[in-house]
Each structure stands twice: as structure tokens, then as C-alpha cells.
Amino acid sequence: MQSQFYTLTDYPKGLPNRTLFKLETQPLPDLAEGEVRIRNRWLSVDPYMRGRMSGIRTYVDPFELGKPMEGGAIGEIIETNDSSLKVGDKVSHMGGWRDIAQLPAQGVTPLPDIDVPEQAYLGVLGMPGMTAWTGLNLIAECKPSDNVLVSAASGAVGSLAVQLAKAKGCHVVGIAGAAHKLAWLESLGVEPVSYRDRTAQELSDAIKLASPNGIDVYYENVGGTCLEAALSQLNEGARIAVCGMIDSYNAKEPAPGPSNLSQLVVRKAKMQGFIVADHWSSYPYFLNEVAPQVAEGKLVYKETVKEGLENTPDAFLSLFDGGNTGKMLVKL
Amino acid sequence: MQSQFYTLTDYPKGLPNRTLFKLETQPLPDLAEGEVRIRNRWLSVDPYMRGRMSGIRTYVDPFELGKPMEGGAIGEIIETNDSSLKVGDKVSHMGGWRDIAQLPAQGVTPLPDIDVPEQAYLGVLGMPGMTAWTGLNLIAECKPSDNVLVSAASGAVGSLAVQLAKAKGCHVVGIAGAAHKLAWLESLGVEPVSYRDRTAQELSDAIKLASPNGIDVYYENVGGTCLEAALSQLNEGARIAVCGMIDSYNAKEPAPGPSNLSQLVVRKAKMQGFIVADHWSSYPYFLNEVAPQVAEGKLVYKETVKEGLENTPDAFLSLFDGGNTGKMLVKL
């Protein structure tokens, strides 16, 4: 059996180019003891993958040039050499960016028996959802009385962070760009604020209008102007959960940071970066709290779906120009 | 009886000018019930006072133009209308920037009965010492195995932070400028690193040489290049205690922040601002731990002393051009 997969041909500087991604085909070796073969149905593309294209080890190893790329995926077992998984089982795993994955069974997780679409385990009930929940609860220690600000608020992580904060009873402000994203946020009961064509000072003023009592929790996905604007509106004892800084991921030259970091002292604020993988032991708590809300339709989530393995690079690249509302997925 | 005191004539932009400080004389009113009169012997000048000259409320009210300025001071009771304090008592209080202070007794603290020079309560056993101890222990949660970096390491706070960290058994690197400061740090068993004429990248390389196993705790007094250099050397789970950012206190225009803040995510690091006043309930624990070390001469502290009330503004201003080693004091 053949597997089609993407490899990276070089480590890009700045915004990756479509030509860096090469679709290759290879016959799969015979199934070894303990391995399974999976037909992928959904692939995940996520901003953090840009970090694996730098050639430098950060919190995860870089993609190896010329080797199959990896990423979250949902598929169905089509062949098995492990007693824990049988043909037909639906599973999540990290053998994405390809059509057929062959992996040791221990790296493969059967989907829980909850009445949600299977691709939800790549989004609202998967890594992005767990990331939103972890940042809000475990890092920012969000309480019902908090005023919460979320950047990239209509993205896969941000759109869940705003809803989880709303469900707690917080006053929530969401930063986004496009009009339809702002309208969607408003429909969720979130105060929408546009970053478009605004300086940090102007964005800060807009945040103040949307949250006159200041900001207690800032869920940070962007960096740059958003961070500078947020720092100026912090309340005493504010907590900033730094999930990512997509603004800088494709920067060719280091861009200067916010000029007002001393607000951390003035407001006695905490700013903490985190990686969701470190908190995976809490996944059952997350699932227990959030899965019923998803099954009952109380937690709204959007997906932007591209069809076909050949569109995986484009799906990934469009993450950096605002091309997605909610989770970006590739359907095979 | 007359009191000589300083007032501020304007809120400065950038580096304050000597002419902003006006020495005035006024007769003191009769002593009210519960008040005491104090002859000051030592005045404290501290970088945080610059924040009170901005006209903006931060964590402490701004100085009022034309009113007596305030600050830490040590003096002796010369007249009392309160049963808790008697003439001759040595006290610490906030009625500095003047020769004779008249205050409610409740704002006046008798010096503890420990065999140290009285001005130690403005430095090593006062606010700067408590600030060093709080940042290191309560904010950065410093452990004996940590690699510790301190900026402004020869200053009033930094020089205590490095020694408290050394006493724990940490590997300690201190950033300073002048050669005699670096030499003093070295004599304390601290790895000295100069920031002079170095870019952030060069300073980062120098820190790496001085601490090949990275940085677990960064005690931040400076900001700017020091912060950018430190961020590049953080270990996973590093903690940054932000005590101050003296680099920006006199900036006329906002200066850009570090370009590598996303290291907080990559290294899962925490950066937290704090104000020592919030932690004053821990002062007895601090005194209990640190005072014996000072009395026994195990904790070395330096003072830079200017003589005479008329030199108080110059003493304050020299804080911003590296004019002090250790605590800057004015002796009356």
C-alpha cells in the first residue's frame, strides 16, 4: 500500500512559500508487531507548526527536511497488528500531513464515545480546546468576576477561550480583524474590538471603551500591537497567559517588543508562557467539563475546511493571513 | 521650630533636572495629639521615586507639586505627643527629603534592637533588602539548584539579591557597568558580566559564558538590553521577578521592548512584576533570616553617602547615571 505525504524541502525565513512543501509517495513497509495502519479523514494545520519549520529545537523537535511532516489527524484503523485496536476504530494521532499513516499503537488514541463530529477532536475537544482551557484556568487562574481580553479571538483557540470565559460569567473582550469575525464574536456575547489600522494607543483606547473596568486576564495569541495595547489596560494583579505570538512567527527581522513592559511592575502583573503538552494530564478534566457543552450545542465552534490532501499547505499558509474562522482543517 | 524640606516644582519629562527640586523652609505647627517630631539623620533616595514625579497615579500617589516630598528616613524623636514613642527613640518613617519631620506616631516605626548601624534600615534591612528577598523568594521561588541572573547587580537591591542567592547555593551571574562594580561582584563570588558597549546579542553571549547551564531565575531591575539578553538564555520553567525597569524611567519617548518575548512561550517562563509594599506582612520573616547575617558581617553591603540636606537632589539624580554602589544615602 502507498502513502502520500508532505515533506519540507527547506527551513524558511519569513513567511513560508508554497514551494517548500513537497508531496511525495512511498510504499509502506509491512506492518510490524504493535503497529497499526490508519486511513486519515481529517488533518489539522496549526500555527505552532511554523515553529517546527525553523530548524531549531524549541519545545518540540523541528521537522526533518525530506521526512514526512507530522501533525494532528483523525482517521480509521484499516489494518492492525496490536490487540488494543481493531479495524474500524476511529482514532486521533500525530501522523498528519499524509493520507495513510502507519504508527505504533501506543501513539494512537481511540476517540471517546461522545456524540460529537469526529473532527471535533482536532479542534474544540482537541489540542486547541485544551489549550484555551489550560491557559484560562491553569495559567491565568480566571475567576467569574474577571474582565477578560483575548487576542485572535475568532481563531481556533481564541474562540474557545472567549466562550469558556463567558460561561464562567466574565466580561469578555475579543480582538479580531475582519468584519464577519467581529460580528460572530458579538453574537457570542463578546465585546468585539478590531485591531485593523490601529496603533497600539488607538487599540488600547478601544479596549478601554469595551472594558471600562480594565483587564484582569489577557489571553495572548498574537503579541505586537495587541500586547502593547493590553499592557496599558491591565488591572492590579492581572494575569497574562501567553499561548503564542503569531505576529512574530514569520518575521524575518526581530520586531521590537512592547515599550510599556514596565506596566508589569506598576500593575503587579504576571505574564506566563505555557505549552499545552505539559498539562495533558488534565485532559480528562477538560473533557469532562467541555465535552457536554459541545454535545449540547452550548459551545459554538467554527471550522474552516479545505478539501483534499493537495490543499494542506494552502490551509496551513492561510493561518497567517486571517484565512480561517475557528479551526482550520483539511478533509480527505 | 522650622523645617527645611524639598518640593517638586514640576513633573519632568525625561531625566529630571536639578532645578526641579526647591528647598523651602516653614515653621512647624504645634504638635497635635498623637504626633511626634523627628530630627532626621539619614535620608533615602530610590529609583522608584522617579515614578512619583510623573504626575500619574501608579501604585503610589504622585508627589504633589509645591508640597514636601516624601521618602524613607531614619531619625530620632525630639518631641512627642504620643505615649508609644519617647524622646530619644530611633525610628524609621516616610518623612524624608527634609531635616525635621512631624508625623502621626502610627506612621513611625521604632528600629529593632539589633546590632547594626541605624542606616541599615534604609538599605540592607529596609525596603531595598526586603525587595531583594521578596523578589527572589516570594516571586521567583528561587531554589538552591537555580542559575540566577541579576541586573543592576551592584545596586542597593541587586547587590543583596546576588548575595541572598549565593547564600542559598545558587550559581549567580551579576550584570553591572563600571569596572570597580564588576570587581566587587567577583569578590562576592558572583560571575560578573558587563553590559557596557554590548548589543543584546553580545550581552546574551556573555551571560551564556558566565552561566553555561542557562538561567532559571532572572531578577530584573533594568529592562531594555538586559531583558532581551536574559530572555535568550532562559531555561524551561524560568521565573523572572520584575522589580523595576530603570532603563525606561527617564525615557522621553517610549523605547521599544525586547524582540524575543516569545521566549516566554518557548521556555514556558513566567515574568511577574511586584511591589514590595504588598508583601510587607512578610517583613518579620525577612528580618529573622537576614538581620543575623548582617550583624555577623556575612552579608556585605555598600553605601554611597552624600552629606547634607542640600545634596539630596544630586544624590537622587546620580542613581540614573550609575553614581552609586549599593545603597545611596544622604547623611544629615
XYZ file of C-alpha atoms in Angstrom, chain A:
332
model
C 0.000 0.000 0.000
C 1.184 3.520 -0.879
C 1.243 6.528 1.419
C 1.169 10.101 0.134
C 2.784 12.595 2.475
C 4.287 16.051 2.617
C 7.925 16.796 3.264
C 9.594 20.125 3.911
C 12.339 20.950 1.401
C 13.954 23.805 3.362
C 13.694 25.839 6.563
C 12.044 29.105 5.506
C 12.927 32.615 6.603
C 9.836 34.759 6.946
C 6.531 33.612 5.534
C 6.871 30.056 4.181
C 6.393 29.666 0.453
C 4.062 27.094 -1.120
C 7.025 25.527 -2.928
C 8.619 24.467 0.352
C 6.047 21.698 0.694
C 6.595 18.654 -1.491
C 4.015 15.904 -1.917
C 5.717 12.524 -2.101
C 4.556 8.930 -2.462
C 6.149 5.838 -0.965
C 5.097 2.255 -0.446
C 4.504 1.433 3.213
C 6.593 -1.334 4.773
C 4.883 -4.423 6.167
C 3.071 -3.816 9.424
C 5.399 -4.574 12.342
C 4.308 -6.057 15.659
C 2.339 -3.414 17.628
C 1.736 -1.185 14.617
C -1.492 -0.029 13.050
C -2.380 1.446 9.672
C -4.802 4.378 9.590
C -6.741 5.986 6.746
C -6.791 9.675 7.671
C -10.054 11.549 7.279
C -9.166 14.879 8.862
C -5.833 16.687 9.120
C -5.043 19.562 11.423
C -2.901 22.552 10.500
C -1.897 24.836 13.362
C 0.206 27.992 13.873
C 2.626 26.180 16.197
C 3.817 24.112 13.211
C 5.638 27.216 11.963
C 7.967 26.805 14.934
C 8.876 23.311 13.734
C 9.970 24.782 10.393
C 12.771 26.867 11.881
C 15.333 24.094 12.059
C 15.873 24.927 15.743
C 14.733 22.837 18.678
C 12.295 24.827 20.772
C 9.843 22.887 22.917
C 9.402 20.375 20.118
C 11.836 18.975 17.598
C 11.990 20.668 14.199
C 10.580 18.890 11.154
C 13.345 16.941 9.465
C 13.895 18.009 5.863
C 12.822 15.323 3.392
C 10.999 13.298 6.069
C 7.176 13.025 6.360
C 5.798 16.026 8.236
C 3.647 15.453 11.307
C 0.530 16.918 12.826
C -2.751 16.098 14.478
C -5.080 13.825 12.474
C -8.258 11.799 12.818
C -8.668 8.550 10.934
C -9.924 4.985 10.920
C -7.903 1.846 11.543
C -7.680 -0.179 8.335
C -5.122 -2.754 9.430
C -3.846 -3.703 12.861
C -1.065 -5.664 14.442
C -1.918 -4.673 18.004
C -4.578 -6.223 20.207
C -5.677 -2.878 21.686
C -7.039 -1.502 18.401
C -9.295 -3.158 15.810
C -10.168 -2.388 12.209
C -12.824 0.321 12.042
C -11.775 2.078 15.257
C -11.758 5.860 14.944
C -8.584 7.328 16.375
C -6.630 10.549 16.843
C -2.852 10.626 16.399
C 0.054 12.782 15.207
C 0.560 11.160 11.788
C -0.958 14.010 9.822
C 0.129 15.731 6.581
C -0.498 12.372 4.820
C -3.314 10.110 3.658
C -2.293 6.743 5.149
C -0.389 6.670 8.437
C 1.440 3.684 9.861
C 2.302 4.081 13.534
C 2.949 2.189 16.771
C -0.410 1.686 18.512
C 0.871 3.389 21.647
C 0.880 6.751 19.827
C -2.737 6.327 18.752
C -5.768 7.290 20.904
C -9.297 5.918 20.278
C -11.908 8.684 20.137
C -14.094 8.898 23.273
C -17.705 7.778 22.921
C -19.321 11.219 22.882
C -21.900 12.383 20.361
C -19.816 14.978 18.511
C -18.440 15.046 14.953
C -15.111 13.215 14.811
C -13.137 16.264 13.673
C -14.082 17.994 16.941
C -11.127 16.096 18.439
C -8.794 18.217 16.325
C -10.454 21.437 17.490
C -12.879 22.193 20.249
C -12.230 18.889 22.075
C -8.629 18.512 20.962
C -5.402 20.453 21.254
C -6.869 23.919 20.546
C -9.733 23.464 23.010
C -7.423 22.061 25.663
C -5.056 24.987 25.011
C -7.845 27.535 25.548
C -8.977 25.791 28.751
C -5.446 25.371 30.118
C -4.423 28.987 29.522
C -7.592 30.377 31.009
C -7.838 28.094 34.038
C -4.411 26.720 34.887
C -2.220 29.655 33.811
C -4.380 32.791 34.158
C -6.473 31.381 37.030
C -9.555 33.048 35.592
C -12.394 33.797 38.038
C -16.042 34.679 37.297
C -15.537 38.329 38.281
C -12.623 38.860 35.878
C -12.571 41.157 32.877
C -11.027 39.004 30.146
C -9.329 40.083 26.916
C -8.500 37.589 24.154
C -6.445 38.313 21.037
C -7.044 36.353 17.809
C -10.423 35.856 19.438
C -12.083 34.245 16.429
C -9.303 31.711 15.913
C -9.356 28.048 16.889
C -8.042 28.715 20.394
C -9.317 32.259 20.919
C -12.927 31.487 20.030
C -12.989 28.800 22.715
C -11.197 30.972 25.259
C -13.825 33.702 24.898
C -16.695 31.222 25.276
C -15.168 29.420 28.255
C -14.674 32.831 29.912
C -18.267 33.853 29.075
C -19.528 30.563 30.529
C -17.740 31.456 33.786
C -19.605 34.772 33.887
C -16.680 37.024 32.921
C -16.913 40.243 30.953
C -15.114 39.303 27.731
C -13.488 41.435 25.016
C -12.228 39.808 21.819
C -9.758 41.289 19.347
C -10.116 40.301 15.682
C -9.804 41.854 12.228
C -12.421 41.049 9.578
C -15.977 42.378 9.987
C -17.571 38.916 9.863
C -15.276 37.755 12.669
C -16.199 40.739 14.816
C -19.884 40.100 14.115
C -19.514 36.467 15.122
C -17.829 37.444 18.370
C -20.661 39.864 19.096
C -23.173 37.062 18.517
C -21.386 35.102 21.244
C -21.887 37.947 23.735
C -18.286 39.082 23.409
C -17.365 42.776 23.072
C -15.627 42.848 19.673
C -12.638 45.132 19.066
C -10.872 45.494 15.716
C -7.105 45.808 15.545
C -7.181 46.911 11.904
C -5.473 50.198 11.035
C -4.956 50.975 14.699
C -1.824 51.966 16.567
C -1.208 50.403 19.959
C -2.570 53.569 21.599
C -5.725 53.516 19.497
C -6.257 49.828 20.142
C -5.707 50.438 23.851
C -8.373 53.178 23.820
C -10.785 50.823 22.031
C -10.150 48.115 24.629
C -10.862 50.626 27.377
C -14.188 51.517 25.785
C -15.073 47.830 25.556
C -13.928 47.102 29.106
C -14.174 50.270 31.191
C -13.155 48.374 34.335
C -9.793 47.334 32.898
C -8.407 43.893 32.138
C -7.761 41.179 34.744
C -6.912 38.337 32.372
C -5.315 38.647 28.952
C -5.240 35.523 26.817
C -2.402 36.281 24.392
C -2.152 34.659 20.965
C -0.679 37.493 18.918
C 1.965 39.737 20.528
C 3.000 43.004 18.850
C 0.482 45.834 18.951
C -2.102 43.712 20.760
C 0.237 43.088 23.685
C 1.274 46.730 23.956
C -2.370 47.827 23.915
C -3.343 45.227 26.516
C -0.479 46.113 28.891
C -1.821 49.681 29.138
C -5.225 48.446 30.331
C -4.160 45.930 32.969
C -5.684 45.986 36.426
C -3.610 45.325 39.526
C -2.770 41.656 39.810
C -3.606 40.941 36.156
C -2.539 37.626 34.652
C -1.396 37.225 31.043
C -1.416 33.680 29.677
C 0.896 33.645 26.672
C -0.295 30.911 24.365
C 1.537 32.177 21.311
C 2.725 35.265 19.461
C 1.708 34.613 15.863
C 2.707 38.193 14.966
C 6.368 37.225 15.172
C 6.318 33.706 13.710
C 7.131 34.824 10.174
C 9.194 37.904 10.999
C 12.456 37.984 9.019
C 13.979 40.555 11.348
C 13.267 40.611 15.076
C 10.459 43.125 15.615
C 10.665 45.321 18.700
C 8.522 44.327 21.649
C 6.117 46.494 23.613
C 7.541 49.727 25.022
C 5.417 49.512 28.160
C 6.517 46.246 29.769
C 7.127 48.147 32.991
C 3.341 48.034 33.370
C 4.015 44.548 34.727
C 5.572 46.235 37.764
C 3.108 49.094 38.047
C 0.169 46.678 37.901
C 1.948 43.847 39.741
C 1.015 41.641 36.826
C 2.130 38.184 35.805
C 2.888 37.083 32.254
C 3.388 33.388 31.737
C 4.080 31.286 28.669
C 2.844 27.727 28.503
C 2.788 24.704 26.255
C -0.359 22.629 26.375
C 1.589 19.355 26.166
C 2.879 19.958 29.719
C -0.674 19.943 31.028
C -2.024 16.942 29.161
C -2.596 15.055 32.393
C -5.532 17.449 32.926
C -7.162 16.428 29.616
C -9.790 14.231 31.324
C -10.889 17.197 33.476
C -11.126 19.354 30.385
C -13.121 16.708 28.507
C -15.424 16.195 31.464
C -16.197 19.912 31.649
C -16.262 20.886 27.990
C -17.483 17.822 26.033
C -21.081 18.012 27.399
C -21.221 21.704 26.425
C -20.147 20.777 22.902
C -22.570 17.835 22.627
C -25.448 20.069 23.810
C -24.512 22.808 21.349
C -23.819 25.304 24.148
C -20.266 25.843 22.981
C -20.231 27.151 19.440
C -17.260 26.351 17.279
C -16.468 27.160 13.699
C -14.389 25.264 11.240
C -12.771 26.352 8.033
C -12.406 23.251 5.874
C -10.205 22.744 2.826
C -10.793 19.574 0.835
C -8.067 17.233 -0.319
C -4.543 16.369 0.765
C -3.156 18.592 -2.008
C -4.592 21.672 -0.256
C -2.876 21.038 3.092
C -0.041 23.566 2.517
C -2.519 26.254 1.443
C -4.642 25.555 4.507
C -1.556 25.973 6.684
C -0.381 29.154 4.950
C -3.777 30.815 5.198
C -3.481 30.700 9.005
C -1.097 33.633 8.677
C -3.309 35.917 6.620
C -6.523 35.588 8.600
C -7.944 32.955 6.249
C -9.658 30.945 8.979
C -12.530 31.467 11.337
C -12.222 28.903 14.086
C -10.333 25.685 13.469
C -8.613 25.204 10.123
C -8.998 21.617 8.896
C -8.242 19.548 5.829
C -10.816 16.910 4.897
C -9.581 13.936 2.938
